Amino acid sequence: MLVSTAYYPTENASKYIQQLCKHFAHKVEAGYADNRGHAALPPGPAEMVADPAGLTVRVSAPDLKGIIQARFAIDSHLVTFAHREGFSGLTWMLETPPANTA
């Protein structure tokens, strides 16, 4: 399983988690409580945590294509929700490198 994480500095992290989870809940299992959220995105699970300084997002997927799809799902919705802050996308880091298939 591949894992990718990103951090977005914002005072509105908890609000964005609520918005993301409410939106995703229309199509997949999602929920939030106590500055934490989760969504069962089709490529793999997304976990979100708010702290006073920002939002941490962690997505998992079985392959790189799934990671890219999950990242896009988060980024494309945050562009809408965080437009007042000039949000243009998260800087994602891949925690687990793809296996060498050679």
Tab-separated table of N, CA and C in Angstrom:
chain	number	residue	atom	x	y	z
A	1	MET	N	0.864	-1.181	0.000
A	1	MET	CA	0.000	0.000	0.000
A	1	MET	C	0.903	1.234	0.000
A	2	LEU	N	0.624	2.155	-0.890
A	2	LEU	CA	1.349	3.418	-0.949
A	2	LEU	C	0.635	4.447	-0.082
A	3	VAL	N	1.422	5.359	0.472
A	3	VAL	CA	0.880	6.402	1.342
A	3	VAL	C	1.457	7.743	0.909
A	4	SER	N	0.599	8.756	0.853
A	4	SER	CA	1.031	10.110	0.510
A	4	SER	C	0.438	11.077	1.524
A	5	THR	N	1.242	12.045	1.956
A	5	THR	CA	0.772	13.021	2.938
A	5	THR	C	1.029	14.438	2.447
A	6	ALA	N	0.248	15.357	3.000
A	6	ALA	CA	0.412	16.778	2.686
A	6	ALA	C	-0.024	17.586	3.895
A	7	TYR	N	0.533	18.787	3.995
A	7	TYR	CA	0.176	19.701	5.082
A	7	TYR	C	-0.156	21.054	4.478
A	8	TYR	N	-1.246	21.640	4.933
A	8	TYR	CA	-1.659	22.962	4.464
A	8	TYR	C	-1.790	23.888	5.666
A	9	PRO	N	-0.935	24.914	5.776
A	9	PRO	CA	-1.049	25.847	6.896
A	9	PRO	C	-2.288	26.734	6.749
A	10	THR	N	-3.195	26.627	7.699
A	10	THR	CA	-4.431	27.407	7.680
A	10	THR	C	-5.059	27.401	9.063
A	11	GLU	N	-5.737	28.467	9.391
A	11	GLU	CA	-6.489	28.524	10.641
A	11	GLU	C	-7.856	27.858	10.486
A	12	ASN	N	-8.217	27.478	9.265
A	12	ASN	CA	-9.538	26.910	8.974
A	12	ASN	C	-9.512	25.402	8.753
A	13	ALA	N	-8.518	24.724	9.272
A	13	ALA	CA	-8.363	23.290	9.016
A	13	ALA	C	-9.585	22.482	9.438
A	14	SER	N	-10.099	22.722	10.619
A	14	SER	CA	-11.259	21.967	11.103
A	14	SER	C	-12.470	22.187	10.200
A	15	LYS	N	-12.659	23.422	9.776
A	15	LYS	CA	-13.772	23.748	8.872
A	15	LYS	C	-13.633	22.991	7.554
A	16	TYR	N	-12.419	22.936	7.015
A	16	TYR	CA	-12.207	22.251	5.741
A	16	TYR	C	-12.422	20.744	5.875
A	17	ILE	N	-12.028	20.167	7.007
A	17	ILE	CA	-12.282	18.744	7.230
A	17	ILE	C	-13.781	18.483	7.222
A	18	GLN	N	-14.531	19.314	7.915
A	18	GLN	CA	-15.987	19.150	7.949
A	18	GLN	C	-16.581	19.251	6.544
A	19	GLN	N	-16.138	20.250	5.780
A	19	GLN	CA	-16.658	20.423	4.419
A	19	GLN	C	-16.305	19.232	3.529
A	20	LEU	N	-15.055	18.790	3.601
A	20	LEU	CA	-14.639	17.652	2.789
A	20	LEU	C	-15.450	16.408	3.140
A	21	CYS	N	-15.572	16.126	4.426
A	21	CYS	CA	-16.281	14.919	4.851
A	21	CYS	C	-17.767	14.985	4.520
A	22	LYS	N	-18.385	16.134	4.716
A	22	LYS	CA	-19.802	16.268	4.355
A	22	LYS	C	-19.996	16.049	2.857
A	23	HIS	N	-19.094	16.597	2.059
A	23	HIS	CA	-19.199	16.444	0.610
A	23	HIS	C	-18.974	14.984	0.196
A	24	PHE	N	-17.900	14.379	0.692
A	24	PHE	CA	-17.595	13.000	0.319
A	24	PHE	C	-18.682	12.036	0.787
A	25	ALA	N	-19.356	12.356	1.896
A	25	ALA	CA	-20.386	11.465	2.453
A	25	ALA	C	-21.579	11.286	1.518
A	26	HIS	N	-21.703	12.135	0.506
A	26	HIS	CA	-22.776	11.956	-0.475
A	26	HIS	C	-22.533	10.730	-1.361
A	27	LYS	N	-21.255	10.306	-1.456
A	27	LYS	CA	-20.929	9.187	-2.348
A	27	LYS	C	-20.216	8.025	-1.658
A	28	VAL	N	-19.486	8.306	-0.584
A	28	VAL	CA	-18.731	7.255	0.114
A	28	VAL	C	-18.909	7.421	1.620
A	29	GLU	N	-18.492	6.423	2.366
A	29	GLU	CA	-18.541	6.519	3.822
A	29	GLU	C	-17.507	7.557	4.256
A	30	ALA	N	-17.953	8.528	5.037
A	30	ALA	CA	-17.064	9.587	5.512
A	30	ALA	C	-17.611	10.137	6.816
A	31	GLY	N	-16.727	10.675	7.641
A	31	GLY	CA	-17.170	11.268	8.891
A	31	GLY	C	-16.080	12.110	9.517
A	32	TYR	N	-16.472	12.893	10.497
A	32	TYR	CA	-15.515	13.739	11.200
A	32	TYR	C	-15.961	13.936	12.638
A	33	ALA	N	-14.982	14.143	13.508
A	33	ALA	CA	-15.221	14.437	14.921
A	33	ALA	C	-13.894	14.848	15.541
A	34	ASP	N	-13.974	15.780	16.475
A	34	ASP	CA	-12.786	16.180	17.238
A	34	ASP	C	-11.576	16.495	16.359
A	35	ASN	N	-11.753	17.340	15.380
A	35	ASN	CA	-10.672	17.794	14.501
A	35	ASN	C	-10.042	16.682	13.665
A	36	ARG	N	-10.773	15.599	13.458
A	36	ARG	CA	-10.305	14.493	12.623
A	36	ARG	C	-11.398	14.112	11.639
A	37	GLY	N	-10.981	13.657	10.478
A	37	GLY	CA	-11.952	13.205	9.497
A	37	GLY	C	-11.413	12.033	8.711
A	38	HIS	N	-12.315	11.308	8.083
A	38	HIS	CA	-11.925	10.192	7.230
A	38	HIS	C	-12.926	10.071	6.091
A	39	ALA	N	-12.444	9.551	4.987
A	39	ALA	CA	-13.308	9.301	3.834
A	39	ALA	C	-12.806	8.052	3.125
A	40	ALA	N	-13.716	7.158	2.798
A	40	ALA	CA	-13.380	5.920	2.091
A	40	ALA	C	-13.400	6.198	0.586
A	41	LEU	N	-12.410	6.928	0.112
A	41	LEU	CA	-12.332	7.250	-1.313
A	41	LEU	C	-12.131	5.965	-2.113
A	42	PRO	N	-12.630	5.906	-3.337
A	42	PRO	CA	-12.500	4.678	-4.134
A	42	PRO	C	-11.057	4.175	-4.297
A	43	PRO	N	-10.055	5.057	-4.476
A	43	PRO	CA	-8.698	4.525	-4.589
A	43	PRO	C	-8.169	3.975	-3.263
A	44	GLY	N	-8.650	4.527	-2.141
A	44	GLY	CA	-8.180	4.140	-0.819
A	44	GLY	C	-8.569	5.190	0.199
A	45	PRO	N	-8.355	4.893	1.471
A	45	PRO	CA	-8.809	5.791	2.531
A	45	PRO	C	-8.036	7.106	2.599
A	46	ALA	N	-8.755	8.142	3.019
A	46	ALA	CA	-8.150	9.449	3.296
A	46	ALA	C	-8.390	9.763	4.765
A	47	GLU	N	-7.350	10.222	5.440
A	47	GLU	CA	-7.443	10.631	6.833
A	47	GLU	C	-7.007	12.085	6.920
A	48	MET	N	-7.749	12.873	7.691
A	48	MET	CA	-7.472	14.294	7.824
A	48	MET	C	-7.406	14.657	9.301
A	49	VAL	N	-6.435	15.504	9.654
A	49	VAL	CA	-6.281	15.951	11.032
A	49	VAL	C	-6.052	17.455	11.023
A	50	ALA	N	-6.795	18.163	11.875
A	50	ALA	CA	-6.624	19.611	12.021
A	50	ALA	C	-5.854	19.885	13.301
A	51	ASP	N	-4.938	20.829	13.228
A	51	ASP	CA	-4.300	21.359	14.430
A	51	ASP	C	-4.442	22.874	14.360
A	52	PRO	N	-4.074	23.606	15.396
A	52	PRO	CA	-4.292	25.055	15.367
A	52	PRO	C	-3.611	25.775	14.202
A	53	ALA	N	-2.571	25.166	13.631
A	53	ALA	CA	-1.824	25.834	12.566
A	53	ALA	C	-2.115	25.306	11.171
A	54	GLY	N	-2.837	24.178	11.047
A	54	GLY	CA	-3.055	23.682	9.703
A	54	GLY	C	-3.743	22.340	9.606
A	55	LEU	N	-3.770	21.844	8.376
A	55	LEU	CA	-4.463	20.614	8.003
A	55	LEU	C	-3.458	19.598	7.465
A	56	THR	N	-3.479	18.397	8.027
A	56	THR	CA	-2.673	17.293	7.523
A	56	THR	C	-3.606	16.298	6.857
A	57	VAL	N	-3.252	15.873	5.652
A	57	VAL	CA	-4.047	14.895	4.913
A	57	VAL	C	-3.147	13.714	4.575
A	58	ARG	N	-3.686	12.509	4.754
A	58	ARG	CA	-2.959	11.271	4.453
A	58	ARG	C	-3.870	10.398	3.599
A	59	VAL	N	-3.393	10.017	2.426
A	59	VAL	CA	-4.162	9.130	1.551
A	59	VAL	C	-3.366	7.851	1.312
A	60	SER	N	-4.083	6.753	1.159
A	60	SER	CA	-3.465	5.453	0.882
A	60	SER	C	-4.132	4.848	-0.344
A	61	ALA	N	-3.349	4.088	-1.092
A	61	ALA	CA	-3.883	3.401	-2.274
A	61	ALA	C	-2.936	2.261	-2.633
A	62	PRO	N	-3.430	1.265	-3.347
A	62	PRO	CA	-2.584	0.121	-3.693
A	62	PRO	C	-1.528	0.421	-4.757
A	63	ASP	N	-1.728	1.494	-5.533
A	63	ASP	CA	-0.775	1.805	-6.596
A	63	ASP	C	-0.689	3.315	-6.810
A	64	LEU	N	0.274	3.718	-7.630
A	64	LEU	CA	0.507	5.140	-7.872
A	64	LEU	C	-0.688	5.805	-8.537
A	65	LYS	N	-1.361	5.103	-9.434
A	65	LYS	CA	-2.556	5.664	-10.073
A	65	LYS	C	-3.606	6.016	-9.016
A	66	GLY	N	-3.816	5.143	-8.048
A	66	GLY	CA	-4.771	5.406	-6.973
A	66	GLY	C	-4.361	6.587	-6.112
A	67	ILE	N	-3.066	6.706	-5.834
A	67	ILE	CA	-2.565	7.851	-5.054
A	67	ILE	C	-2.865	9.145	-5.796
A	68	ILE	N	-2.595	9.163	-7.080
A	68	ILE	CA	-2.844	10.369	-7.883
A	68	ILE	C	-4.327	10.713	-7.879
A	69	GLN	N	-5.191	9.712	-8.011
A	69	GLN	CA	-6.636	9.951	-7.989
A	69	GLN	C	-7.095	10.486	-6.627
A	70	ALA	N	-6.577	9.920	-5.550
A	70	ALA	CA	-6.963	10.376	-4.209
A	70	ALA	C	-6.474	11.803	-3.960
A	71	ARG	N	-5.238	12.086	-4.354
A	71	ARG	CA	-4.711	13.454	-4.214
A	71	ARG	C	-5.598	14.440	-4.964
A	72	PHE	N	-5.968	14.079	-6.189
A	72	PHE	CA	-6.802	14.964	-6.998
A	72	PHE	C	-8.152	15.201	-6.332
A	73	ALA	N	-8.740	14.158	-5.768
A	73	ALA	CA	-10.038	14.308	-5.097
A	73	ALA	C	-9.947	15.322	-3.957
A	74	ILE	N	-8.894	15.251	-3.172
A	74	ILE	CA	-8.716	16.194	-2.058
A	74	ILE	C	-8.428	17.593	-2.595
A	75	ASP	N	-7.423	17.704	-3.464
A	75	ASP	CA	-7.022	19.020	-3.989
A	75	ASP	C	-8.165	19.741	-4.703
A	76	SER	N	-8.871	19.031	-5.570
A	76	SER	CA	-9.907	19.689	-6.367
A	76	SER	C	-11.038	20.228	-5.494
A	77	HIS	N	-11.332	19.558	-4.403
A	77	HIS	CA	-12.372	20.059	-3.509
A	77	HIS	C	-11.854	21.184	-2.618
A	78	LEU	N	-10.613	21.089	-2.167
A	78	LEU	CA	-10.056	22.176	-1.355
A	78	LEU	C	-9.914	23.468	-2.157
A	79	VAL	N	-9.669	23.362	-3.460
A	79	VAL	CA	-9.611	24.570	-4.296
A	79	VAL	C	-10.914	25.345	-4.163
A	80	THR	N	-12.027	24.639	-4.128
A	80	THR	CA	-13.333	25.286	-3.970
A	80	THR	C	-13.534	25.791	-2.549
A	81	PHE	N	-13.263	24.933	-1.558
A	81	PHE	CA	-13.546	25.288	-0.169
A	81	PHE	C	-12.619	26.377	0.371
A	82	ALA	N	-11.365	26.394	-0.079
A	82	ALA	CA	-10.375	27.335	0.462
A	82	ALA	C	-10.036	28.450	-0.522
A	83	HIS	N	-10.950	28.749	-1.435
A	83	HIS	CA	-10.650	29.754	-2.466
A	83	HIS	C	-10.353	31.132	-1.880
A	84	ARG	N	-10.946	31.464	-0.748
A	84	ARG	CA	-10.694	32.786	-0.147
A	84	ARG	C	-9.252	32.932	0.338
A	85	GLU	N	-8.597	31.815	0.564
A	85	GLU	CA	-7.201	31.823	1.009
A	85	GLU	C	-6.236	31.733	-0.167
A	86	GLY	N	-6.767	31.654	-1.378
A	86	GLY	CA	-5.901	31.533	-2.548
A	86	GLY	C	-5.287	30.147	-2.692
A	87	PHE	N	-5.947	29.137	-2.152
A	87	PHE	CA	-5.452	27.762	-2.229
A	87	PHE	C	-5.366	27.317	-3.683
A	88	SER	N	-4.226	26.692	-4.042
A	88	SER	CA	-4.075	26.207	-5.415
A	88	SER	C	-3.684	24.735	-5.469
A	89	GLY	N	-3.460	24.122	-4.341
A	89	GLY	CA	-3.110	22.699	-4.312
A	89	GLY	C	-2.141	22.398	-3.191
A	90	LEU	N	-2.187	21.169	-2.720
A	90	LEU	CA	-1.284	20.724	-1.669
A	90	LEU	C	0.044	20.281	-2.266
A	91	THR	N	1.091	20.342	-1.466
A	91	THR	CA	2.380	19.786	-1.846
A	91	THR	C	2.450	18.405	-1.205
A	92	TRP	N	2.282	17.394	-2.012
A	92	TRP	CA	2.192	16.020	-1.531
A	92	TRP	C	3.567	15.368	-1.470
A	93	MET	N	3.738	14.495	-0.488
A	93	MET	CA	4.959	13.697	-0.363
A	93	MET	C	4.560	12.226	-0.363
A	94	LEU	N	5.275	11.424	-1.125
A	94	LEU	CA	5.022	9.989	-1.166
A	94	LEU	C	5.857	9.332	-0.073
A	95	GLU	N	5.196	8.717	0.901
A	95	GLU	CA	5.906	8.107	2.027
A	95	GLU	C	6.481	6.743	1.682
A	96	THR	N	5.762	5.967	0.897
A	96	THR	CA	6.201	4.624	0.542
A	96	THR	C	6.501	4.600	-0.946
A	97	PRO	N	7.763	4.485	-1.322
A	97	PRO	CA	8.076	4.513	-2.752
A	97	PRO	C	7.525	3.283	-3.469
A	98	PRO	N	7.215	3.431	-4.754
A	98	PRO	CA	6.735	2.285	-5.527
A	98	PRO	C	7.787	1.172	-5.562
A	99	ALA	N	7.343	-0.060	-5.582
A	99	ALA	CA	8.259	-1.204	-5.648
A	99	ALA	C	8.957	-1.231	-7.001
A	100	ASN	N	10.186	-1.666	-7.004
A	100	ASN	CA	10.946	-1.810	-8.240
A	100	ASN	C	10.406	-3.020	-8.995
A	101	THR	N	9.915	-2.790	-10.186
A	101	THR	CA	9.315	-3.875	-10.971
A	101	THR	C	10.274	-4.436	-12.023
A	102	ALA	N	11.544	-4.086	-11.930
A	102	ALA	CA	12.523	-4.556	-12.927
A	102	ALA	C	12.870	-6.012	-12.743
